[in-house]
Short mmCIF file of C-alpha atoms in Angstrom, two decimals:
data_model
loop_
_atom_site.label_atom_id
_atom_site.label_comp_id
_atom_site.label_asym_id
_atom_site.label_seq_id
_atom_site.Cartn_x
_atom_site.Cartn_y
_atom_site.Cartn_z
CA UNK L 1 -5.63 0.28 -12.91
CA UNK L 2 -4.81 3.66 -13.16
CA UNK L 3 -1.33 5.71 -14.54
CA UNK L 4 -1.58 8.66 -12.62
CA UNK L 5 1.32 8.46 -10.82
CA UNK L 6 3.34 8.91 -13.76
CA UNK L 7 2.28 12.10 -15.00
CA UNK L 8 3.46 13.68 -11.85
CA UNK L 9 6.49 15.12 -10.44
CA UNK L 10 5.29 16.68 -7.63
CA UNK L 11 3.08 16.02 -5.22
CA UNK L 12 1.43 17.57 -1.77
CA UNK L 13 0.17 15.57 0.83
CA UNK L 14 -2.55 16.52 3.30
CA UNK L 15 -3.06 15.29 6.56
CA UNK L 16 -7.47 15.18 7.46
CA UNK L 17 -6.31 15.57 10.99
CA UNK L 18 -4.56 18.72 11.00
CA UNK L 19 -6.21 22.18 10.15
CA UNK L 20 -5.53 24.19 6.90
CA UNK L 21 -7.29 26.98 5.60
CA UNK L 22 -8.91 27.85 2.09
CA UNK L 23 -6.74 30.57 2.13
CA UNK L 24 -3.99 27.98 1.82
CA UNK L 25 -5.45 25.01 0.06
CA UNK L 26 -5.84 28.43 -2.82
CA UNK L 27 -2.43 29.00 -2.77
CA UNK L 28 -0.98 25.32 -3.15
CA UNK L 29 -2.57 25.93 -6.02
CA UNK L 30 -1.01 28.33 -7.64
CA UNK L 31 1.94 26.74 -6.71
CA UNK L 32 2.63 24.19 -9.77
CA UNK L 33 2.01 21.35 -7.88
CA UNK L 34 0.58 17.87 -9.89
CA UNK L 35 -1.27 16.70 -7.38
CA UNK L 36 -3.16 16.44 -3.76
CA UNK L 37 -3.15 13.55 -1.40
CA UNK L 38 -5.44 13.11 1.20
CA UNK L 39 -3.75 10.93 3.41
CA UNK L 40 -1.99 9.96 7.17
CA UNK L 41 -1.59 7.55 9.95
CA UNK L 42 -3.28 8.89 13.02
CA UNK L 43 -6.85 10.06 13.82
CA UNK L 44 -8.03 9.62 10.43
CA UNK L 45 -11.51 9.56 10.80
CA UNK L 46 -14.63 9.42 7.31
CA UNK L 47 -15.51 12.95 8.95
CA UNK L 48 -12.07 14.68 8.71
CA UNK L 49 -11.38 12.76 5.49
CA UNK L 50 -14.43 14.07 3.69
CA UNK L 51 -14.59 17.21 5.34
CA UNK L 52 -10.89 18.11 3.87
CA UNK L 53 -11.52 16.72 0.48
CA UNK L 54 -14.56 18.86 -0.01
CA UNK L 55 -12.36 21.85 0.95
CA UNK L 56 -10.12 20.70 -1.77
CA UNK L 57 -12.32 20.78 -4.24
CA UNK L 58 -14.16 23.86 -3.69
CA UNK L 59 -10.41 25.33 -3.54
CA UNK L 60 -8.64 23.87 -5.86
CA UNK L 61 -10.54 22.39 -8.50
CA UNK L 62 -8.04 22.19 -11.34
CA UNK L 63 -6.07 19.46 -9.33
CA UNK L 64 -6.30 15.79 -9.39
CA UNK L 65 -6.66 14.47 -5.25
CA UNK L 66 -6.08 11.09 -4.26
CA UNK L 67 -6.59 9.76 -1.14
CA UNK L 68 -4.29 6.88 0.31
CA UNK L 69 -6.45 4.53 1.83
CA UNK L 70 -4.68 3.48 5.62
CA UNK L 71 -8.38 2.73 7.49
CA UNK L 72 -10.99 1.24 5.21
CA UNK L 73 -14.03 3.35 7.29
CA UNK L 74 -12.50 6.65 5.94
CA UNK L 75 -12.95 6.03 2.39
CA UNK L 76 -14.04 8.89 0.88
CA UNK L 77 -16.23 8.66 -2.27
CA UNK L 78 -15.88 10.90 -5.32
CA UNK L 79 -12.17 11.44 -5.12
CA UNK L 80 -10.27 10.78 -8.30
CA UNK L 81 -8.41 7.59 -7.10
CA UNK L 82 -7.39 5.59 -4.43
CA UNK L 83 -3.88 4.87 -3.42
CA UNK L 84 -4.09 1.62 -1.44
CA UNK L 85 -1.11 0.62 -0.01
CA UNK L 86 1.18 -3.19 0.62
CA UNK L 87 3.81 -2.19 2.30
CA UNK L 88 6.40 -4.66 1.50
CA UNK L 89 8.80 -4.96 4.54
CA UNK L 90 5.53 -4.58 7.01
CA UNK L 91 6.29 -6.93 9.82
CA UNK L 92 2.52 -8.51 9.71
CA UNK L 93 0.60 -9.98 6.95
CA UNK L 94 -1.92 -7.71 7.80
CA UNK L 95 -0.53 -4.50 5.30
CA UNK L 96 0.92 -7.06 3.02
CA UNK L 97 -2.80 -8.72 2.59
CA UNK L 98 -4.91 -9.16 6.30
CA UNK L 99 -7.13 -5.62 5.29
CA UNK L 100 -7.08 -5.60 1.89
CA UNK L 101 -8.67 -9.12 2.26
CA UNK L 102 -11.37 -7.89 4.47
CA UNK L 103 -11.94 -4.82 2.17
CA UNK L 104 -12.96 -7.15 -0.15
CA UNK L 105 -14.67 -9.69 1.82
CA UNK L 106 -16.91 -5.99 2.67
CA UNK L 107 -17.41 -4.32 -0.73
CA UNK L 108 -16.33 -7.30 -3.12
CA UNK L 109 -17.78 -5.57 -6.75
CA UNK L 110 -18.01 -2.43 -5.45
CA UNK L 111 -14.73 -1.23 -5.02
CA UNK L 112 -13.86 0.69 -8.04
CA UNK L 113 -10.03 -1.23 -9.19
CA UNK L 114 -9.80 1.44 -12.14
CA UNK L 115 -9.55 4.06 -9.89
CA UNK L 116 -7.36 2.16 -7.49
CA UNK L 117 -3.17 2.56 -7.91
CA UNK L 118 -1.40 -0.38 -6.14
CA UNK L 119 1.24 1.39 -3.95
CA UNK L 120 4.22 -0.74 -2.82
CA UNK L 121 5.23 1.10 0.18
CA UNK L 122 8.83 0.43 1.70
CA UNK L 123 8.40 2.53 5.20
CA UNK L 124 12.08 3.26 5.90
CA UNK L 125 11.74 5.41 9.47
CA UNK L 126 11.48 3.24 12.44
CA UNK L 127 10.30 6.35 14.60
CA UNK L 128 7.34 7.09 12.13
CA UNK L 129 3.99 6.17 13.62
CA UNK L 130 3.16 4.51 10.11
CA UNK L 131 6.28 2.09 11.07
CA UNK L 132 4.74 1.03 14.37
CA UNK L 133 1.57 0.47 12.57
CA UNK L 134 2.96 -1.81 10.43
CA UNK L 135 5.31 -3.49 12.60
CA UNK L 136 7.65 -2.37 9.37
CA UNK L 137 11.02 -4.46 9.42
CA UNK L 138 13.25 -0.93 9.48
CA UNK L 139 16.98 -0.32 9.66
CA UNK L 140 18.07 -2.27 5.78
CA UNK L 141 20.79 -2.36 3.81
CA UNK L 142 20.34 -0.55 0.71
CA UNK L 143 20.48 -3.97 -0.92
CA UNK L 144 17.48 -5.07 1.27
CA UNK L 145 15.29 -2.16 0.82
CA UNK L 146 16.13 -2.66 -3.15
CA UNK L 147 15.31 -6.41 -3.05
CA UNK L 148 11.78 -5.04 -1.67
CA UNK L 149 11.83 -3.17 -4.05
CA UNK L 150 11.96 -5.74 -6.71
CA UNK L 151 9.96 -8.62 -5.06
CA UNK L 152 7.14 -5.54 -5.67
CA UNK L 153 7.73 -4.95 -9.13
CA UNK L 154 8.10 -8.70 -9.85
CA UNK L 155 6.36 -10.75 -8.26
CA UNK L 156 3.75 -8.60 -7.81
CA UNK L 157 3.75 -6.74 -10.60
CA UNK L 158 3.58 -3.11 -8.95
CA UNK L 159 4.10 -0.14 -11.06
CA UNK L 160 4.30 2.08 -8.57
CA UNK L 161 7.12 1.99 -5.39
CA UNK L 162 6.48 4.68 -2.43
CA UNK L 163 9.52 5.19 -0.54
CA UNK L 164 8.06 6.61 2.75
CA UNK L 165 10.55 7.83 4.89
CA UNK L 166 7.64 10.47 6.88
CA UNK L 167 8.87 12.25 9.39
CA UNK L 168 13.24 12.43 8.30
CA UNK L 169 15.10 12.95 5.05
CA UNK L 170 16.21 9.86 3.65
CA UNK L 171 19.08 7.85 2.91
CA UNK L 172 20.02 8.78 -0.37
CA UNK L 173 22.13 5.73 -0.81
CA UNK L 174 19.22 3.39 0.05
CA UNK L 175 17.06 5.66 -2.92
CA UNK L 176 20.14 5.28 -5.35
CA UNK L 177 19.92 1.67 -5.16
CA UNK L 178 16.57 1.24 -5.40
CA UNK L 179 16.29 3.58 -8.46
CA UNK L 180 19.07 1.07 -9.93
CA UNK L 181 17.56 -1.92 -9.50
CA UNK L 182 13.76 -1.30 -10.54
CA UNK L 183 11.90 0.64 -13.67
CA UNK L 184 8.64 1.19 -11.61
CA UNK L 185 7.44 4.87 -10.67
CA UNK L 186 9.25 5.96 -7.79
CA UNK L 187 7.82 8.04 -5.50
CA UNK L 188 9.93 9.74 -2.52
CA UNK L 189 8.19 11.14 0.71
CA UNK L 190 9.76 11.85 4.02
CA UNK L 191 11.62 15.38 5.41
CA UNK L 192 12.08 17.37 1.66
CA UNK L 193 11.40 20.94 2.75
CA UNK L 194 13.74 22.51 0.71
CA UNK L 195 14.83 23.30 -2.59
CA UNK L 196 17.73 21.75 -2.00
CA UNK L 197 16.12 18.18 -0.29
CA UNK L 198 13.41 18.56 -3.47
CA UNK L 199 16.29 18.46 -5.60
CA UNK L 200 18.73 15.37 -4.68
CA UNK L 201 15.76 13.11 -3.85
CA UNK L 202 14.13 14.50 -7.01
CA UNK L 203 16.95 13.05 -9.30
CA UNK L 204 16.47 9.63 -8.35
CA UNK L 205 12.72 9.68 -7.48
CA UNK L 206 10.34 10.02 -10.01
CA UNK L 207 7.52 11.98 -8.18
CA UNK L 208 8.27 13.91 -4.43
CA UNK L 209 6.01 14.35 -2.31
CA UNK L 210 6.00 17.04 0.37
CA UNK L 211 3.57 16.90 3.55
CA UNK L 212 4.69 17.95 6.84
CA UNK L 213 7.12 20.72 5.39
CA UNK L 214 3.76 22.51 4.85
CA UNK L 215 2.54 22.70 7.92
CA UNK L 216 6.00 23.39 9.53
CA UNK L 217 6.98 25.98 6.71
CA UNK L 218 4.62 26.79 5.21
CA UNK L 219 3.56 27.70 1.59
CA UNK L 220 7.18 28.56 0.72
CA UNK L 221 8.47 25.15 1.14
CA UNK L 222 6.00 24.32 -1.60
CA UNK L 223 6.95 26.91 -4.33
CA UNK L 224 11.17 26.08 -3.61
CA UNK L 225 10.43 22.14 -4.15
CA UNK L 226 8.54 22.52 -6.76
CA UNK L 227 10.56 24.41 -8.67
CA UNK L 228 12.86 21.69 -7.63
CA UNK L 229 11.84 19.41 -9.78
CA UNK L 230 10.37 21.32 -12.52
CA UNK D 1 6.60 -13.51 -17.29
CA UNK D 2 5.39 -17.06 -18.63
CA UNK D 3 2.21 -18.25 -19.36
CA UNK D 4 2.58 -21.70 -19.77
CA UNK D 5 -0.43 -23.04 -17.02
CA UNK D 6 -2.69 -21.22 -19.27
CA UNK D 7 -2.31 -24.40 -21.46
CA UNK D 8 -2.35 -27.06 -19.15
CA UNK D 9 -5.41 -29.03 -18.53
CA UNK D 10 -3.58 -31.90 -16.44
CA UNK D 11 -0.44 -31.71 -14.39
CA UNK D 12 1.40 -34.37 -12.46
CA UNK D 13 3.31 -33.02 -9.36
CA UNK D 14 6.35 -35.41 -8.68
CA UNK D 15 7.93 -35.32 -5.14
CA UNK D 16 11.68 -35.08 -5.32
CA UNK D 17 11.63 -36.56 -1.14
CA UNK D 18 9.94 -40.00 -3.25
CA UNK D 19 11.64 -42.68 -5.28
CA UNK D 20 10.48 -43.03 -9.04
CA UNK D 21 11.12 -45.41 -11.65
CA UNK D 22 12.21 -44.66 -15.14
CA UNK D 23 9.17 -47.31 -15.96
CA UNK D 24 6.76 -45.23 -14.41
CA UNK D 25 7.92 -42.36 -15.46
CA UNK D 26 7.91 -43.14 -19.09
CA UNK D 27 4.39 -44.33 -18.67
CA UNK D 28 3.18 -41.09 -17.09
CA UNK D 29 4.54 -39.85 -20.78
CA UNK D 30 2.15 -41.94 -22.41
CA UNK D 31 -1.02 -41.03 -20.13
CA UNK D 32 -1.92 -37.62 -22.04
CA UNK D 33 -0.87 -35.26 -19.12
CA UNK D 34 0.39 -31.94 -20.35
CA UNK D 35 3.10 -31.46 -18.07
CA UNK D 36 5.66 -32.32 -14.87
CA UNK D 37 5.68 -30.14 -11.88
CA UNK D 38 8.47 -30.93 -9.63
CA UNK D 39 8.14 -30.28 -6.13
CA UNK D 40 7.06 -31.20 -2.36
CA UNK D 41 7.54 -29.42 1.06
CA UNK D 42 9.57 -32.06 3.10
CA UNK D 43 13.42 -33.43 2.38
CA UNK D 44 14.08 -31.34 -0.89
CA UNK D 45 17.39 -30.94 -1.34
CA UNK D 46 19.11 -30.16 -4.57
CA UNK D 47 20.96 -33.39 -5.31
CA UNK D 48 17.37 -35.07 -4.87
CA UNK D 49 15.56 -32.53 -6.71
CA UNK D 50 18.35 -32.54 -9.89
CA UNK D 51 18.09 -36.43 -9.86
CA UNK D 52 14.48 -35.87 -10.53
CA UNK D 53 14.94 -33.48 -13.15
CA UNK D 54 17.16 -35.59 -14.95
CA UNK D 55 15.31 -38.77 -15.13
CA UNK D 56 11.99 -36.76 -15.87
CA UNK D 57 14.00 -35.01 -18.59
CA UNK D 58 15.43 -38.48 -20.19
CA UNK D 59 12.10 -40.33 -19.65
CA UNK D 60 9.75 -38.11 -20.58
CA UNK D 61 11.11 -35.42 -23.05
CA UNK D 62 8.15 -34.19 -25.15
CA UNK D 63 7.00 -32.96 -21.45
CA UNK D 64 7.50 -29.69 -20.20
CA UNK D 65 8.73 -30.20 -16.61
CA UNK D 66 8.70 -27.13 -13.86
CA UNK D 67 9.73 -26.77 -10.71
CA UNK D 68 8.04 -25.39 -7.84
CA UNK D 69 10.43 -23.39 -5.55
CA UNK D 70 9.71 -23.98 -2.22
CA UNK D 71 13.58 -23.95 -1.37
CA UNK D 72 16.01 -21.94 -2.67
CA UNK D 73 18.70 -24.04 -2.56
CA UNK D 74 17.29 -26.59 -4.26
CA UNK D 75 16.55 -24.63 -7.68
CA UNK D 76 17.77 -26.97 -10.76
CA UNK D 77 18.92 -24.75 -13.79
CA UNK D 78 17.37 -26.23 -16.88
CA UNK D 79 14.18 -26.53 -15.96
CA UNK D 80 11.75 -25.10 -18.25
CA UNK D 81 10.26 -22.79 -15.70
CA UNK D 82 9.89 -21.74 -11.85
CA UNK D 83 6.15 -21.54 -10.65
CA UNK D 84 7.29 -19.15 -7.30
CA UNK D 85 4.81 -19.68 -4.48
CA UNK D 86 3.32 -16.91 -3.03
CA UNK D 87 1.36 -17.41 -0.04
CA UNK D 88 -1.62 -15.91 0.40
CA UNK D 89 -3.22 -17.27 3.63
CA UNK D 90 0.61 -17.37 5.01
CA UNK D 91 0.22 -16.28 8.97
CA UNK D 92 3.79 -14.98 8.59
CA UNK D 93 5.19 -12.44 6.37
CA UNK D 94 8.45 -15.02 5.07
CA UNK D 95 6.07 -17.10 2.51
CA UNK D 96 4.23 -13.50 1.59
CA UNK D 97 7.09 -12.12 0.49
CA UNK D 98 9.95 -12.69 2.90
CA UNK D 99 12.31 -15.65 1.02
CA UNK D 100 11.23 -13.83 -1.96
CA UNK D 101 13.27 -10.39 -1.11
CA UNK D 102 16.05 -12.89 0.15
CA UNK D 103 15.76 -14.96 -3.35
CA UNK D 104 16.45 -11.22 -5.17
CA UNK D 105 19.88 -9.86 -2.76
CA UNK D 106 20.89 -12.94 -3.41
CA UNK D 107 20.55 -14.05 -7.23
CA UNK D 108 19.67 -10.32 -8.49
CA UNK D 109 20.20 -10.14 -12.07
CA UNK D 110 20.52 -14.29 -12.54
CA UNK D 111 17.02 -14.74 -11.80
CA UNK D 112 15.41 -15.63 -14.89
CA UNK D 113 12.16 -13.71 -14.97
CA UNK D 114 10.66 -14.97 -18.57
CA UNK D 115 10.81 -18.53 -17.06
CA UNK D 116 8.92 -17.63 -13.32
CA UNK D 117 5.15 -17.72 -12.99
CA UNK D 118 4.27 -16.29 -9.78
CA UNK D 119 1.53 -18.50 -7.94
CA UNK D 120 -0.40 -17.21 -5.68
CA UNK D 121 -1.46 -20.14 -3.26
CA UNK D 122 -4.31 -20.78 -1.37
CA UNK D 123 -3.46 -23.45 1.25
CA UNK D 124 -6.25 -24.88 2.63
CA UNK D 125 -5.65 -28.04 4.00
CA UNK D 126 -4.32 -27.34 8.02
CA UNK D 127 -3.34 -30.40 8.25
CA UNK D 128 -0.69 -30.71 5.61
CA UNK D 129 2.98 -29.76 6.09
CA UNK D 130 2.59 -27.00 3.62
CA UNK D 131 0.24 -25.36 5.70
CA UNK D 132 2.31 -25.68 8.96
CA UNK D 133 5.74 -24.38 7.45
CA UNK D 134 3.45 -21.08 5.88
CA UNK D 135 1.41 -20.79 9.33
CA UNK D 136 -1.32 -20.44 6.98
CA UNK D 137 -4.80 -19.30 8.10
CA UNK D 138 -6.94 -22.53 6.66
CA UNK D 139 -10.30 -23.02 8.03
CA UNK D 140 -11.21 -20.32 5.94
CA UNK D 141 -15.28 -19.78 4.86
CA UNK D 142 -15.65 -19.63 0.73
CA UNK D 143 -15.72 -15.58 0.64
CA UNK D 144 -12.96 -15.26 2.72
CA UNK D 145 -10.65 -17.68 0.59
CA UNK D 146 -12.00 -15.93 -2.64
CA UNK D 147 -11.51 -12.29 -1.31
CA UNK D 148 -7.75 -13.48 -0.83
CA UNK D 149 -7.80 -14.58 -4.27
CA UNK D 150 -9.27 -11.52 -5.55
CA UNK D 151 -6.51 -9.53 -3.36
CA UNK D 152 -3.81 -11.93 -5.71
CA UNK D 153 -5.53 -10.95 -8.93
CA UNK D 154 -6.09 -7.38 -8.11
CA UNK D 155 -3.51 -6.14 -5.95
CA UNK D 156 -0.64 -8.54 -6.41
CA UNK D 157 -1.34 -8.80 -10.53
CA UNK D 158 -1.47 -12.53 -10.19
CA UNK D 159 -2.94 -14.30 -13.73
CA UNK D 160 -2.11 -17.77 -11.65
CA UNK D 161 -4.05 -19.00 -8.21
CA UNK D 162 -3.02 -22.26 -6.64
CA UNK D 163 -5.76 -23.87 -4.60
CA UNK D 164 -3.64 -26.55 -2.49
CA UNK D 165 -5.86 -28.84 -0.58
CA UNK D 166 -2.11 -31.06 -0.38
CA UNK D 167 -3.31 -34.71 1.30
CA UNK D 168 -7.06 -33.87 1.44
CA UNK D 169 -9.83 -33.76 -0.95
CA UNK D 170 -11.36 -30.42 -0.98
CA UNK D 171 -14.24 -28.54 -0.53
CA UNK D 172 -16.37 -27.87 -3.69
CA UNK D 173 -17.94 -24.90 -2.46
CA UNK D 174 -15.08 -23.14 -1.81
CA UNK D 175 -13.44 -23.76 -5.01
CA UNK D 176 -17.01 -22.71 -6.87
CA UNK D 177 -16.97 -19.85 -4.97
CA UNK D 178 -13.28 -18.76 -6.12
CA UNK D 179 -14.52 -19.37 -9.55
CA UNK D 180 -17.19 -16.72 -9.47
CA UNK D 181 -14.76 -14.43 -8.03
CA UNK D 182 -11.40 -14.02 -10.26
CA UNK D 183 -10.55 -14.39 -13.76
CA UNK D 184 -7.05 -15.87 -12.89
CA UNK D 185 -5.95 -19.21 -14.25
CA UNK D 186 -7.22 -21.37 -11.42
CA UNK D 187 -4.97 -24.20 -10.65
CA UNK D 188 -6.41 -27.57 -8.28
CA UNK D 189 -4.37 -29.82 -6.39
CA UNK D 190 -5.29 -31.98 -3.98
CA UNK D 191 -6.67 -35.61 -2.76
CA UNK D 192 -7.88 -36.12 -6.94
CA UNK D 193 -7.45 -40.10 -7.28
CA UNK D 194 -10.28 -41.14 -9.51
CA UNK D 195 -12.24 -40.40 -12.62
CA UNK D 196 -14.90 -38.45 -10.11
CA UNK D 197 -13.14 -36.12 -8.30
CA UNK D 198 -11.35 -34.74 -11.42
CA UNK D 199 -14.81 -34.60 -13.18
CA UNK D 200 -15.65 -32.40 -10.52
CA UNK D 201 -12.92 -30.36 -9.45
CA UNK D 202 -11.98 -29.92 -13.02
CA UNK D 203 -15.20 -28.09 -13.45
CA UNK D 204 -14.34 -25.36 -11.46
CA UNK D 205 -10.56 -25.16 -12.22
CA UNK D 206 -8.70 -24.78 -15.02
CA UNK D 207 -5.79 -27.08 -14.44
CA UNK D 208 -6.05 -30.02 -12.00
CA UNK D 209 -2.75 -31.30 -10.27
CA UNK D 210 -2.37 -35.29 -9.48
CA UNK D 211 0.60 -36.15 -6.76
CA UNK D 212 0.10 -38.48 -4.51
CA UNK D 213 -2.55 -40.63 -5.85
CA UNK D 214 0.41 -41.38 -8.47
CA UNK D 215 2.07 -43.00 -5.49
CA UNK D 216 -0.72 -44.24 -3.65
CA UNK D 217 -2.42 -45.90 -6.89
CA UNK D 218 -0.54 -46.07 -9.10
CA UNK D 219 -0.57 -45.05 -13.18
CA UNK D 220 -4.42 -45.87 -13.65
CA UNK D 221 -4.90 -42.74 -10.91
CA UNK D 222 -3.31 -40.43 -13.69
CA UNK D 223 -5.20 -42.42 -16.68
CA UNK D 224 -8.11 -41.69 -14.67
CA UNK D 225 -7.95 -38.38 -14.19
CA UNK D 226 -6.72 -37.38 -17.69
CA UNK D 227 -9.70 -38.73 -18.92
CA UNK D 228 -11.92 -36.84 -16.53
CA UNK D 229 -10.70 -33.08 -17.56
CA UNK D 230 -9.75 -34.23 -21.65
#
């Protein structure tokens, strides 16, 4: 299983159903950035999956991307690793286990596990489409979200924890907690388009990722998060 | 995290819900098993569960002895370690990972994580109370129980998989075809009362598990089936 995670600190995540330029993609990097994901909720389709990562390629070429795998059609070959994620307070066992049973039941010994990271998602934003999705179990304690938190690291033996609040800024609380209570790689995503966001979730996380800020900001909210962190 | 199945050929699975003589106890010491599992689904309590323990621990001492949460109220300090169930085929999230997260807010620190193996079970068998209290999806074909068993191995990080056919004798197939799949240490358990159907089962798994034939046949059930996998 791959480390990637770990050697990041920053991250940018694309969405293949919303537009973005070369222009742009060019710019991210130049922007000190670790990392692209290819990844969202809605309308992902293979076509706008594979149509974006070759963009990112051709335009950034120096940067590992990722794609996080939400629809099992979309999988796009030839990216550096997959992000697949269990998202631990999902209200169905279907994104604990139901499709990444069938996924295997499908390609068995051809899906490639050592480009695969294990992502144990807590999705914290009961207005986010991805908590609908996933029927997520929204609105914990601190103390809950933590004890997710845990039961990933433990019992599952996840090295990596995504803290998805898409769409708001977090509870930094609920973070704070769950940085005390595990050693796996954090990773923080939800409503950091700011230096100043970048920076408080960026103490307690160990990698930040920034996605909609992009398209709302623009490029600037890029450059102030990253330096951020850096 | 413990590795202790990895050395067990033969287990015996004592029901804390089922009266037990020191007699028979001390002669399950002398039938070569490798070890006592303590656990059932129905009427554990503590007090029953700690009675076990102790009478296991004074007849048999030279015997590890385990328990298998399935209630956390019932866990016995002392033990020499906690297998933790995890269901795989569970049709609700609460056997997935749900009592689990409880487990953690509410022991944190005191749980003992060099003494829990984390079992990820395959419960087969739709007519046995495990299966109703999980909701588990049984009537699974081969593939699809081995793809969840890859899913434990691969995503979940699980080096133990528990294939409970509880009352019933399984099917062969199936357990072959979980065999091909996963390098985990593949545990058996279920309807094995004779010399035969530990022969067989104990091809395909690495460590067979003999309950209620102990109570339905008596000693010569576990004689039997020691001899079958030694």
């Amino acid at each position: 299983m791959s480390t990637a995670w770990k050697t990041w600190r920053h991250a940018v995540k694309l969405d293949p159903d919303r537009p973005i330029t070369k222009e742009l993609l060019r710019e991210i990097g130049q922007t000190g950035t670790d990392a692209i994901l290819l990844g969202g909720t809605q309308g992902i389709t293979f076509e706008k999956s594979h149509r974006l990562y070759t963009l990112v390629r051709e335009a950034v070429p120096h940067l590992p991307v990722w794609q996080e795998v939400s629809k099992r059609t979309a999988i796009v070959p030839g990216v550096d690793g997959y992000g697949i994620p269990v998202v631990l307070n999902a209200g169905s066992t279907e994104w604990l286990i139901g499709h990444h049973m069938q996924a295997v039941c499908e390609y068995g010994a051809l899906i490639p596990w050592h480009k695969v990271v294990v992502e144990g998602y807590l999705v914290l934003n009961g207005d986010a489409a991805v908590a609908k999705a996933t029927e997520a179990k929204t609105g914990l304690s601190a103390e809950e979200a933590a004890a997710y938190a845990v039961a990933g690291e433990r019992l599952f033996g996840m090295n990596t924890i995504y803290i998805e609040y898409s769409g708001s800024y977090g509870d930094v609380q609920t973070v704070m907690e769950i940085r005390r209570s595990t050693n796996a790689h954090l990773v923080y995503g939800g409503g950091i388009d700011s230096y100043e966001k970048g920076a408080e979730m960026g103490e307690w996380a160990d990698t930040i990722v920034v996605g909609n800020a992009l398209y709302e900001r623009g490029i600037e909210a890029v450059y102030e998060t990253v330096r951020a962190v850096k």
